[in-house]
Every structure is written in structure tokens, then in C-alpha cells.
Amino acid sequence: MGFTSLGLSAPILKAIGDQGYDKPSPIQEQAIPAVLAGKDVMAAAQTGTGKTAGFTLPILELLDNGQRVKPNHVRALVLTPTRELAAQVQDNIYKYSRYQKLTSNVVFGGVKINPQMMKLRKGTDILVATPGRLLDLYQQNAIQFSQLEVLVLDEADRMLDMGFIRDIRKILALLPQKRQNLLFSATFSDEIRQLAKGLVNNPVEVSVAPANSTANTIEQSIYPTDKRKKAPMLCKLIQEGDWKQVLVFCRTKHGANRLSYYLNGQGITAAPIHGNKSQNARTKALADFKSGEVRVLVATDIAARGIDIPQLPQVVNFELPHVAEDYVHRIGRTGRAGEVGKAISLVEAAEASELFAIEKLIQQVLPRLELEGYKAVNELPKSKLDTRPIRPKKPKKPKKPKIDHIDGQRSGDNARGHKPAGKNKRHYGSSTTQNRNSKSGANG
Ligand code: ADP
Ligand code: MG
């Protein structure tokens, strides 16, 4: 089935043609007609399946009805968890709407607020925003919601993981009751369903991949090794494999900086991307990586979430994530759209429990490879796949944040001051520092 049969009109079809897409992806095929019908929609499909166009295209169709947006108003609002993702989604909207009269804008934290207030003055048909900055702008009277028709939560699972729930609820309270709600996510977790209860009415549910399954176009393997051998081993793998474009995941911002510095010292161009970097530095790192000027992008989980780099051939886990689901998100960056991708993990003995949790989640023992000269002295325990079903997680209780964002103490950064409860705590615990730093960055 082609795009023409989905009910989109000529200017949108022309823009799709410019992108070179010849048919809708499975999630688009299901989501687009439901959104066009004015329904609330919950959509789940793994990363890289074209969810952005799944909500953007029908919204562009719905808004193109001759209605004019009033000054400082917005007709459709897309919330995303990170700055990169916000910029990327708006980039998509801009491309798909080029033959229409509709306007779009993007706002996020970590950069000056004044230019964003100016941009919003004329009114915006589609606004893409991170939650914190949106609330800041609202408090400064830069934005009004009485004309709002459509709300989208993109990467809703990640927004919850990152502790945005309170901000989301605050935003919901500001919006008109009568509106269309769209919730897009990689998975339908218990938390997502909980959130959906207070958000969507009679939703059409669409999904394509089973939750937490990894795309089968990804070849996964691990190299058991020792901590201090990881960096030189990575160099060797990059050089011997002649890898041209590789995304490497570290657990911490410091780790990402250190590794990037080391690689550059070895003559392999690398750039870190994480929340302590200014927005400009992050945009530049991503652009340089996409253009091939930088060979290795060293990322933390939060910074990398949702970044769209087409057909990434290599993903490396320099360290395994503490949260097993993040492994699935990380390797989702490779093997997209039918391309075969490789995901390798350098694993030291101390990471055995993380490894076993991942293998349990993906229900697969990862094949172990060796690189001469870099074998583990400290032996990594053998994997035993536990095939008992995974118990559903209890919904998290919302935790009282330490900072009251209403008082303007917000940084508007991706990760908010309040930490998610429970097991994610350790993992995202550094977000407070990230906020503080980016705030001073934004003001300075
Ligand atoms: P997701 O939000 O599901 O992770 P994206 O919306 O970022 O995925 O899309 C992933 C990639 O697929 C993008 O590069 C996008 O341009 C491309 N894409 C989207 N729809 C199609 C399509 N119908 N045909 C080919 N490529 C597509
Ligand atoms: Mg997406």
C-alpha cells in the first residue's frame, strides 16, 4: 500500500516523495488513518520504525483547514524528552510541511529563553517542546493553549523514565479538555498504561513489534575483557574493522568525555554527547558525526535517546547499562530499516549481573567473542538463561521532588531535578548536576 491511499493530500504526498519514501512503514499504515479520523491514538513500535511521520503527517493534514493561529497560540503541541529529539522532530515537521502554509517551532532548555519568546509571538501551528521549557514559557505568558487541538507525547516511555511525569501533569492541566491525544512510545509498559488512563479517551491502540524484542537485523555479541583493556581494545576494533561510523555508549558523562579524549589521542576522531555539553556543542557533535567528520560519537543513554542517524552500522556498549531496557534502546540505533547492524558489548567481570539481566530480558544468550591480546584475565561468569517469565513491574509511586519547579528554579534541561523512583535511581541519578550545569550554561 502506498501513501496515496491513506487520505493525505497532495502537498503532503509531494513532501513525502521528496524524502524518497515509497510506502508507509507498518506503524504509519496503522496510525495515520486513526489520527486522521480524529481518534486518540496509542502507538508502540520500536525505535527507527518511523513513528515521527506517523503522527506528523496526519497532524499536518488535520491542521490544514484554513484556520489561522492567533498570536502566542499553538494548535498542536508535541512533547519530547530531550533537546535533540525535539530538534529532530521539528526538522521532520519542517520538511513534511514545506508545501503547506503551516508554521512550526521548537523550544527546549539549555539555551536563552528570549529568542524563543519572540518566535512564539506570531503564533505557531505546531510546536515541539521539552516539558520544562514549555512550562517556563507558559509562566512568562509567552504561550497560550486555548486554541490547542492536538497533543502528542513522543517517546512517552522515556519521558516517564526521566521523571517528567509531574511536568506532564502540569501541562495537561493547562490544556483545553476537548482535544486529540496521541501517545507514541517504544513499548507499552505498565507505567505508560497508567499515564494513558488520565490522558487518552477510547484510544485506538496500534503496535507493530512485541515489547522489548530486538530487531533481528541486529547481530549482537559480547567481548569479555577487563576494565583497563576496554579503551585500547575499542581502538583496535575500530581500526581493524575499519569502522567508519560508530556510536559508543558509556554510563556516565565523565566516562564519555574520557573515552572521547582517549580516542582522539589515538588518532580516531571522536566527540562526546551528553547533558553537560551546551546545546550548540551537542548539535555540532551530531552534525559532524552525521557528515562523517567525526568517526565515533560517545554518548550517554539520555543524550542518545531517539537520535536519528540513518543506517548506523555499528553500536558499541563500552559499558553495559544498569537498566536492561536501555540495552534494547541502545542497540536499536543500529540495523534500522532492514539494514544489518552490529551491536557489540565490552563486558568485564563486574558487569555480569547487568549482562544476565539483559540476556533475560531479550531471552537470548549473547555469543561471546575474543580478541587476541585483550582477553579477560578476570573471568566473566558463564551465562545461564533464566527462562522464567519476567514479573510485571509495580507502577512507581510518584515521588515528591526536592525542587519546586513552579518557583522558576527549573533549568529546562532534559532530565529534571526530581529523580525517578526505584531501580532507575542510580542510573539517572546524575541528572541533578546536569540540570545545574546546563542552567548556568544557559544563563552565562
Ligand atoms: P522512530 O521515531 O520510530 O524511532 P523515526 O521517525 O525517527 O523513527 O524514523 C526513523 C527513520 O526512518 C528516519 O530516518 C525517517 O526519515 C525514516 N522513515 C520514516 N518513514 C519512512 C518510510 N515510510 N519509508 C522510508 N523511511 C522512512
Ligand atoms: Mg521517535
Short mmCIF file of C-alpha atoms and ligand atoms in Angstrom, two decimals:
data_model
loop_
_atom_site.label_atom_id
_atom_site.label_comp_id
_atom_site.label_asym_id
_atom_site.label_seq_id
_atom_site.Cartn_x
_atom_site.Cartn_y
_atom_site.Cartn_z
CA MET A 1 0.00 0.00 0.00
CA GLY A 2 1.30 3.45 -0.91
CA PHE A 3 0.92 6.73 0.95
CA THR A 4 -1.76 7.88 -1.51
CA SER A 5 -4.42 5.55 -0.12
CA LEU A 6 -4.03 6.82 3.45
CA GLY A 7 -6.04 10.00 2.98
CA LEU A 8 -3.24 12.56 2.84
CA SER A 9 -3.49 15.42 0.38
CA ALA A 10 -1.20 16.45 -2.45
CA PRO A 11 1.19 18.91 -0.72
CA ILE A 12 1.98 16.32 1.94
CA LEU A 13 2.35 13.50 -0.58
CA LYS A 14 4.74 15.68 -2.56
CA ALA A 15 6.87 16.32 0.53
CA ILE A 16 6.91 12.59 1.29
CA GLY A 17 8.02 11.98 -2.27
CA ASP A 18 10.89 14.43 -1.77
CA GLN A 19 12.06 12.28 1.13
CA GLY A 20 12.16 9.28 -1.17
CA TYR A 21 9.75 7.17 0.88
CA ASP A 22 7.73 4.90 -1.37
CA LYS A 23 5.46 3.24 1.15
CA PRO A 24 4.35 3.83 4.71
CA SER A 25 6.01 1.81 7.44
CA PRO A 26 3.71 -0.63 9.31
CA ILE A 27 3.20 1.74 12.23
CA GLN A 28 2.44 4.62 9.86
CA GLU A 29 -0.05 2.50 7.96
CA GLN A 30 -1.98 1.92 11.17
CA ALA A 31 -1.52 5.23 12.93
CA ILE A 32 -2.14 7.70 10.09
CA PRO A 33 -5.79 6.76 9.33
CA ALA A 34 -6.63 6.64 13.05
CA VAL A 35 -5.20 10.11 13.67
CA LEU A 36 -6.94 11.47 10.55
CA ALA A 37 -10.21 10.11 11.91
CA GLY A 38 -9.73 12.38 14.93
CA LYS A 39 -9.26 9.48 17.34
CA ASP A 40 -6.99 9.38 20.36
CA VAL A 41 -4.15 7.02 19.49
CA MET A 42 -1.66 4.99 21.48
CA ALA A 43 1.12 3.69 19.28
CA ALA A 44 4.05 1.46 20.19
CA ALA A 45 6.81 0.43 17.84
CA GLN A 46 10.50 0.06 18.32
CA THR A 47 12.98 2.81 17.57
CA GLY A 48 13.56 3.58 13.91
CA THR A 49 10.17 2.45 12.64
CA GLY A 50 9.04 5.90 11.50
CA LYS A 51 6.84 6.97 14.38
CA THR A 52 7.57 10.68 13.82
CA ALA A 53 5.90 10.71 10.42
CA GLY A 54 3.18 8.51 11.94
CA PHE A 55 1.89 11.45 13.92
CA THR A 56 3.32 14.39 11.96
CA LEU A 57 1.77 13.65 8.57
CA PRO A 58 -1.84 13.30 9.75
CA ILE A 59 -1.49 16.34 12.03
CA LEU A 60 -0.34 18.41 9.06
CA GLU A 61 -3.41 17.20 7.20
CA LEU A 62 -5.79 17.98 10.07
CA LEU A 63 -4.42 21.46 10.69
CA ASP A 64 -4.50 22.43 7.03
CA ASN A 65 -8.12 23.62 7.15
CA GLY A 66 -7.72 27.32 6.60
CA GLN A 67 -7.91 28.17 10.30
CA ARG A 68 -5.46 30.82 11.45
CA VAL A 69 -3.46 30.55 14.63
CA LYS A 70 -3.73 33.57 16.95
CA PRO A 71 -0.68 35.40 18.34
CA ASN A 72 1.11 33.39 21.06
CA HIS A 73 -1.23 30.45 20.50
CA VAL A 74 -0.45 26.94 19.37
CA ARG A 75 -2.69 24.42 17.61
CA ALA A 76 -0.69 21.22 18.02
CA LEU A 77 1.86 20.51 20.72
CA VAL A 78 4.47 17.75 20.57
CA LEU A 79 6.29 16.97 23.83
CA THR A 80 9.60 15.13 23.67
CA PRO A 81 12.02 14.13 26.42
CA THR A 82 15.27 15.57 25.04
CA ARG A 83 16.51 18.59 23.17
CA GLU A 84 18.00 16.56 20.36
CA LEU A 85 14.77 14.75 19.81
CA ALA A 86 12.78 17.98 19.88
CA ALA A 87 15.06 19.49 17.25
CA GLN A 88 14.86 16.36 15.16
CA VAL A 89 11.06 16.15 15.29
CA GLN A 90 10.72 19.79 14.27
CA ASP A 91 13.17 19.19 11.48
CA ASN A 92 10.86 16.45 10.22
CA ILE A 93 7.77 18.64 10.55
CA TYR A 94 9.52 21.39 8.64
CA LYS A 95 10.36 19.03 5.77
CA TYR A 96 6.94 17.42 5.57
CA SER A 97 5.13 20.78 5.66
CA ARG A 98 7.20 22.59 3.06
CA TYR A 99 4.34 22.78 0.54
CA GLN A 100 1.84 24.00 3.12
CA LYS A 101 1.28 27.33 4.83
CA LEU A 102 1.57 25.85 8.32
CA THR A 103 4.18 27.10 10.77
CA SER A 104 6.26 25.14 13.26
CA ASN A 105 8.69 25.96 16.04
CA VAL A 106 10.81 24.17 18.59
CA VAL A 107 11.64 25.17 22.16
CA PHE A 108 13.89 23.45 24.68
CA GLY A 109 16.01 24.26 27.70
CA GLY A 110 19.71 24.96 27.89
CA VAL A 111 19.53 27.93 25.53
CA LYS A 112 18.28 31.50 26.02
CA ILE A 113 14.56 31.83 26.50
CA ASN A 114 14.09 35.30 24.98
CA PRO A 115 14.56 34.35 21.33
CA GLN A 116 12.07 31.55 21.90
CA MET A 117 9.54 34.00 23.33
CA MET A 118 9.96 36.17 20.22
CA LYS A 119 9.45 33.21 17.93
CA LEU A 120 6.19 32.30 19.62
CA ARG A 121 4.67 35.78 19.27
CA LYS A 122 3.13 35.26 15.87
CA GLY A 123 1.54 32.01 16.95
CA THR A 124 2.61 28.54 15.87
CA ASP A 125 0.60 25.81 14.20
CA ILE A 126 2.83 23.03 15.53
CA LEU A 127 5.14 23.50 18.47
CA VAL A 128 7.68 20.89 19.57
CA ALA A 129 8.87 21.31 23.15
CA THR A 130 10.60 19.70 26.08
CA PRO A 131 8.29 19.87 29.13
CA GLY A 132 10.38 22.09 31.42
CA ARG A 133 10.98 24.87 28.93
CA LEU A 134 7.35 24.80 27.85
CA LEU A 135 6.25 25.44 31.44
CA ASP A 136 8.78 28.25 31.76
CA LEU A 137 7.45 29.87 28.62
CA TYR A 138 3.89 29.49 29.82
CA GLN A 139 4.73 31.17 33.12
CA GLN A 140 6.22 34.05 31.22
CA ASN A 141 3.00 34.43 29.23
CA ALA A 142 4.74 33.56 26.01
CA ILE A 143 2.27 30.85 25.12
CA GLN A 144 -1.46 30.19 25.35
CA PHE A 145 -3.30 26.95 24.86
CA SER A 146 -6.94 27.91 24.26
CA GLN A 147 -6.61 27.11 20.55
CA LEU A 148 -4.90 23.77 21.11
CA GLU A 149 -6.39 20.89 19.13
CA VAL A 150 -3.82 18.10 19.29
CA LEU A 151 -1.34 16.91 21.92
CA VAL A 152 1.42 14.40 21.19
CA LEU A 153 3.63 12.70 23.76
CA ASP A 154 6.57 11.36 21.80
CA GLU A 155 8.88 8.78 23.40
CA ALA A 156 6.41 8.66 26.25
CA ASP A 157 8.21 5.74 27.92
CA ARG A 158 11.39 7.72 28.11
CA MET A 159 9.65 10.78 29.45
CA LEU A 160 8.42 8.69 32.35
CA ASP A 161 11.85 7.11 32.88
CA MET A 162 13.35 10.56 33.02
CA GLY A 163 10.96 11.76 35.68
CA PHE A 164 8.84 14.10 33.59
CA ILE A 165 5.54 12.87 34.95
CA ARG A 166 4.92 15.88 37.18
CA ASP A 167 5.64 18.33 34.39
CA ILE A 168 3.42 16.38 32.03
CA ARG A 169 0.56 16.52 34.51
CA LYS A 170 1.05 20.24 34.98
CA ILE A 171 0.94 20.75 31.24
CA LEU A 172 -2.18 18.60 30.86
CA ALA A 173 -3.93 20.78 33.41
CA LEU A 174 -3.31 23.84 31.22
CA LEU A 175 -4.77 22.39 28.03
CA PRO A 176 -8.38 22.56 26.84
CA GLN A 177 -10.40 19.49 27.84
CA LYS A 178 -11.52 18.84 24.31
CA ARG A 179 -8.50 17.86 22.29
CA GLN A 180 -6.99 14.92 20.44
CA ASN A 181 -4.33 12.98 22.32
CA LEU A 182 -1.60 10.91 20.71
CA LEU A 183 0.85 8.84 22.72
CA PHE A 184 3.86 7.36 20.93
CA SER A 185 6.30 5.06 22.65
CA ALA A 186 8.78 2.26 22.03
CA THR A 187 6.88 -0.04 24.38
CA PHE A 188 3.59 -0.20 26.27
CA SER A 189 4.82 -0.60 29.82
CA ASP A 190 2.61 -0.64 32.91
CA GLU A 191 3.68 2.92 33.59
CA ILE A 192 2.63 4.00 30.11
CA ARG A 193 -0.79 2.45 30.58
CA GLN A 194 -1.11 4.20 33.91
CA LEU A 195 -0.27 7.53 32.30
CA ALA A 196 -2.63 6.83 29.41
CA LYS A 197 -5.57 6.41 31.79
CA GLY A 198 -5.55 10.09 32.66
CA LEU A 199 -4.79 11.17 29.12
CA VAL A 200 -6.48 9.37 26.26
CA ASN A 201 -10.18 8.71 25.65
CA ASN A 202 -11.20 5.49 23.94
CA PRO A 203 -7.85 5.25 22.23
CA VAL A 204 -7.12 3.28 19.10
CA GLU A 205 -4.15 1.12 20.02
CA VAL A 206 -1.63 0.35 17.33
CA SER A 207 1.60 -1.54 17.71
CA VAL A 208 3.95 -3.47 15.49
CA ALA A 209 6.84 -5.09 17.32
CA PRO A 210 6.42 -7.06 20.51
CA ALA A 211 7.65 -5.12 23.51
CA ASN A 212 11.34 -5.45 24.29
CA SER A 213 12.14 -7.58 21.29
CA THR A 214 15.29 -6.61 19.46
CA ALA A 215 15.20 -6.22 15.71
CA ASN A 216 16.51 -9.36 14.07
CA THR A 217 18.60 -7.37 11.63
CA ILE A 218 20.98 -6.71 14.53
CA GLU A 219 23.91 -9.03 15.08
CA GLN A 220 24.71 -8.96 18.77
CA SER A 221 27.82 -10.21 20.54
CA ILE A 222 29.98 -9.53 23.55
CA TYR A 223 33.72 -9.41 24.17
CA PRO A 224 34.56 -10.43 27.73
CA THR A 225 37.53 -8.33 28.80
CA ASP A 226 38.99 -6.33 31.69
CA LYS A 227 38.16 -2.76 32.53
CA ARG A 228 41.55 -1.27 31.73
CA LYS A 229 41.73 -3.07 28.38
CA LYS A 230 38.46 -1.66 27.09
CA ALA A 231 39.70 1.60 25.59
CA PRO A 232 42.69 0.16 23.68
CA MET A 233 40.50 -2.76 22.62
CA LEU A 234 37.92 -0.39 21.18
CA CYS A 235 40.65 1.36 19.17
CA LYS A 236 41.81 -1.94 17.82
CA LEU A 237 38.27 -3.00 16.87
CA ILE A 238 37.60 0.32 15.13
CA GLN A 239 40.86 0.23 13.23
CA GLU A 240 40.89 -3.45 12.30
CA GLY A 241 37.22 -3.44 11.38
CA ASP A 242 37.70 -0.17 9.52
CA TRP A 243 34.52 1.10 11.15
CA LYS A 244 33.60 4.43 9.62
CA GLN A 245 30.75 5.45 11.88
CA VAL A 246 30.30 4.04 15.33
CA LEU A 247 28.11 5.03 18.24
CA VAL A 248 29.64 4.14 21.61
CA PHE A 249 27.68 4.13 24.84
CA CYS A 250 29.13 5.00 28.22
CA ARG A 251 27.33 5.04 31.51
CA THR A 252 28.50 8.43 32.71
CA LYS A 253 29.24 11.85 31.29
CA HIS A 254 32.78 11.68 32.68
CA GLY A 255 33.29 8.29 31.11
CA ALA A 256 32.10 9.62 27.75
CA ASN A 257 34.46 12.60 27.97
CA ARG A 258 37.41 10.44 28.96
CA LEU A 259 36.87 7.89 26.23
CA SER A 260 36.38 10.54 23.57
CA TYR A 261 39.62 12.24 24.67
CA TYR A 262 41.46 8.94 24.56
CA LEU A 263 40.22 8.06 21.08
CA ASN A 264 41.20 11.44 19.69
CA GLY A 265 44.64 10.92 21.19
CA GLN A 266 44.87 7.66 19.26
CA GLY A 267 44.04 9.42 16.00
CA ILE A 268 40.40 8.32 15.89
CA THR A 269 38.10 11.35 15.64
CA ALA A 270 35.54 11.24 18.42
CA ALA A 271 33.06 13.57 20.12
CA PRO A 272 31.11 13.14 23.33
CA ILE A 273 27.40 13.90 23.52
CA HIS A 274 25.73 14.28 26.91
CA GLY A 275 23.76 16.65 29.09
CA ASN A 276 26.72 18.70 30.35
CA LYS A 277 27.52 19.88 26.86
CA SER A 278 25.96 23.09 25.62
CA GLN A 279 23.20 22.74 23.07
CA ASN A 280 25.49 24.08 20.38
CA ALA A 281 28.19 21.58 21.20
CA ARG A 282 25.70 18.74 21.06
CA THR A 283 24.19 19.85 17.79
CA LYS A 284 27.67 20.21 16.32
CA ALA A 285 28.82 16.81 17.56
CA LEU A 286 25.77 15.19 16.00
CA ALA A 287 26.15 17.08 12.71
CA ASP A 288 29.86 16.23 12.50
CA PHE A 289 29.10 12.61 13.18
CA LYS A 290 26.38 12.51 10.53
CA SER A 291 28.64 14.16 7.97
CA GLY A 292 31.45 11.69 8.70
CA GLU A 293 33.82 14.31 10.05
CA VAL A 294 33.68 12.59 13.41
CA ARG A 295 34.04 8.83 13.35
CA VAL A 296 32.95 7.98 16.86
CA LEU A 297 30.11 9.52 18.82
CA VAL A 298 30.42 8.72 22.51
CA ALA A 299 27.05 9.06 24.17
CA THR A 300 25.24 8.58 27.44
CA ASP A 301 21.82 6.94 27.37
CA ILE A 302 19.89 10.10 27.98
CA ALA A 303 21.62 12.12 25.30
CA ALA A 304 21.31 9.38 22.72
CA ARG A 305 17.68 8.68 23.20
CA GLY A 306 15.76 9.00 19.97
CA ILE A 307 18.62 10.47 17.96
CA ASP A 308 18.02 9.56 14.38
CA ILE A 309 21.09 8.53 12.45
CA PRO A 310 20.05 6.58 9.40
CA GLN A 311 21.59 3.14 8.88
CA LEU A 312 24.13 3.23 11.64
CA PRO A 313 26.33 0.20 11.05
CA GLN A 314 27.96 -0.16 14.49
CA VAL A 315 26.90 0.31 18.05
CA VAL A 316 29.27 -0.44 20.92
CA ASN A 317 28.41 -0.72 24.58
CA PHE A 318 31.61 0.36 26.24
CA GLU A 319 29.81 -0.29 29.49
CA LEU A 320 26.55 -2.15 29.93
CA PRO A 321 23.60 -0.08 31.14
CA HIS A 322 22.29 -0.66 34.66
CA VAL A 323 18.76 -0.84 33.33
CA ALA A 324 18.35 -3.77 30.95
CA GLU A 325 15.73 -2.00 28.80
CA ASP A 326 18.32 0.61 27.92
CA TYR A 327 20.32 -2.09 26.17
CA VAL A 328 17.41 -2.61 23.80
CA HIS A 329 17.14 1.13 23.19
CA ARG A 330 20.87 1.45 22.63
CA ILE A 331 21.17 -1.28 20.06
CA GLY A 332 18.00 -0.01 18.38
CA ARG A 333 20.32 2.62 16.91
CA THR A 334 21.71 0.06 14.50
CA GLY A 335 20.14 -2.28 11.98
CA ARG A 336 17.40 0.16 11.12
CA ALA A 337 15.05 -0.09 8.16
CA GLY A 338 16.21 -3.52 7.03
CA GLU A 339 19.95 -2.79 7.17
CA VAL A 340 22.05 -5.32 9.05
CA GLY A 341 23.73 -3.71 12.03
CA LYS A 342 26.23 -4.90 14.61
CA ALA A 343 25.96 -4.33 18.30
CA ILE A 344 28.90 -5.38 20.43
CA SER A 345 29.45 -5.01 24.13
CA LEU A 346 32.74 -4.93 26.03
CA VAL A 347 31.95 -6.69 29.26
CA GLU A 348 34.08 -7.00 32.39
CA ALA A 349 33.51 -9.49 35.19
CA ALA A 350 31.95 -6.84 37.41
CA GLU A 351 29.19 -6.36 34.84
CA ALA A 352 27.99 -9.96 34.96
CA SER A 353 24.73 -9.14 36.70
CA GLU A 354 23.88 -6.44 34.12
CA LEU A 355 24.69 -8.91 31.36
CA PHE A 356 22.46 -11.60 32.83
CA ALA A 357 19.59 -9.14 33.26
CA ILE A 358 19.89 -8.16 29.60
CA GLU A 359 20.01 -11.76 28.43
CA LYS A 360 16.93 -12.49 30.49
CA LEU A 361 15.09 -9.52 29.02
CA ILE A 362 15.89 -10.37 25.41
CA GLN A 363 15.58 -14.11 26.13
CA GLN A 364 18.82 -14.87 24.40
CA VAL A 365 22.36 -15.69 25.50
CA LEU A 366 24.69 -13.32 23.70
CA PRO A 367 27.50 -15.02 21.77
CA ARG A 368 30.96 -14.39 23.24
CA LEU A 369 33.88 -13.38 21.04
CA GLU A 370 37.55 -12.93 21.82
CA LEU A 371 40.17 -10.52 20.54
CA GLU A 372 43.75 -11.76 20.80
CA GLY A 373 45.65 -9.79 23.41
CA TYR A 374 42.54 -8.41 25.08
CA LYS A 375 41.04 -11.47 26.73
CA ALA A 376 39.66 -11.19 30.23
CA VAL A 377 42.08 -12.13 32.99
CA ASN A 378 39.29 -11.65 35.47
CA GLU A 379 36.90 -14.21 34.07
CA LEU A 380 33.32 -13.29 33.23
CA PRO A 381 30.96 -15.87 34.78
CA LYS A 382 29.07 -18.12 32.36
CA SER A 383 25.57 -17.08 31.30
CA LYS A 384 22.65 -19.25 32.29
CA LEU A 385 19.46 -18.12 30.68
CA ASP A 386 16.67 -17.85 33.18
CA THR A 387 13.52 -18.56 31.21
CA ARG A 388 11.05 -17.82 33.98
CA PRO A 389 8.63 -15.11 32.86
CA ILE A 390 9.52 -11.59 33.92
CA ARG A 391 7.19 -10.36 36.63
CA PRO A 392 5.36 -7.19 35.68
CA LYS A 393 6.75 -4.17 37.43
CA LYS A 394 4.63 -2.44 40.04
CA PRO A 395 3.65 1.04 38.97
CA LYS A 396 6.01 3.56 40.52
CA LYS A 397 4.68 5.87 43.16
CA PRO A 398 5.26 9.47 42.20
CA LYS A 399 7.97 10.87 44.39
CA LYS A 400 7.91 14.35 45.80
CA PRO A 401 10.57 16.39 44.09
CA LYS A 402 13.01 18.37 46.17
CA ILE A 403 12.80 21.43 43.97
CA ASP A 404 9.57 23.24 43.29
CA HIS A 405 9.71 23.97 39.61
CA ILE A 406 6.89 26.49 39.77
CA ASP A 407 9.25 28.86 41.52
CA GLY A 408 11.28 29.14 38.40
CA GLN A 409 14.16 27.07 39.71
CA ARG A 410 13.93 24.99 36.66
CA SER A 411 16.74 24.58 34.26
CA GLY A 412 14.58 23.41 31.42
CA ASP A 413 17.02 20.64 30.72
CA ASN A 414 16.16 17.18 29.52
CA ALA A 415 16.36 15.40 32.80
CA ARG A 416 14.63 17.11 35.64
CA GLY A 417 15.74 17.66 39.19
CA HIS A 418 13.39 15.05 40.59
CA LYS A 419 14.62 11.58 40.14
CA PRO A 420 12.55 8.61 39.13
CA ALA A 421 11.87 6.28 41.98
CA GLY A 422 13.13 2.75 42.30
CA LYS A 423 15.66 0.96 40.21
CA ASN A 424 16.32 3.77 37.77
CA LYS A 425 17.51 5.98 40.52
CA ARG A 426 21.14 5.02 40.31
CA HIS A 427 21.13 5.19 36.61
CA TYR A 428 19.77 8.65 36.13
CA GLY A 429 20.91 9.93 39.47
CA SER A 430 23.34 12.35 37.94
CA SER A 431 20.61 14.39 36.33
CA THR A 432 20.60 16.93 39.13
CA THR A 433 24.12 18.03 38.35
CA GLN A 434 23.26 18.03 34.71
CA ASN A 435 20.44 20.44 35.40
CA ARG A 436 22.51 22.76 37.46
CA ASN A 437 25.27 22.91 34.95
CA SER A 438 23.07 23.46 32.00
CA LYS A 439 21.29 26.20 33.84
CA SER A 440 24.45 28.15 34.40
CA GLY A 441 25.32 27.42 30.80
CA ALA A 442 22.04 28.86 29.66
CA ASN A 443 22.40 31.99 31.70
CA GLY A 444 26.02 32.60 31.16
P1 ADP B 1 11.12 6.36 15.45
O1 ADP B 1 10.51 7.64 15.98
O2 ADP B 1 10.13 5.27 15.32
O3 ADP B 1 12.34 5.95 16.22
P2 ADP B 1 11.82 7.97 13.16
O4 ADP B 1 10.52 8.64 12.99
O5 ADP B 1 12.93 8.74 13.77
O6 ADP B 1 11.62 6.60 13.97
O7 ADP B 1 12.24 7.41 11.72
C1 ADP B 1 13.40 6.65 11.53
C2 ADP B 1 13.93 6.85 10.12
O8 ADP B 1 13.06 6.26 9.15
C3 ADP B 1 14.06 8.31 9.72
O9 ADP B 1 15.32 8.50 9.11
C4 ADP B 1 12.95 8.53 8.73
O10 ADP B 1 13.29 9.52 7.80
C5 ADP B 1 12.81 7.16 8.09
N1 ADP B 1 11.45 6.89 7.60
C6 ADP B 1 10.28 7.23 8.19
N2 ADP B 1 9.23 6.81 7.48
C7 ADP B 1 9.73 6.16 6.40
C8 ADP B 1 9.14 5.49 5.27
N3 ADP B 1 7.83 5.39 5.12
N4 ADP B 1 9.97 4.95 4.34
C9 ADP B 1 11.33 5.05 4.50
N5 ADP B 1 11.94 5.66 5.53
C10 ADP B 1 11.16 6.21 6.46
MG MG B 2 10.76 8.71 17.67
#
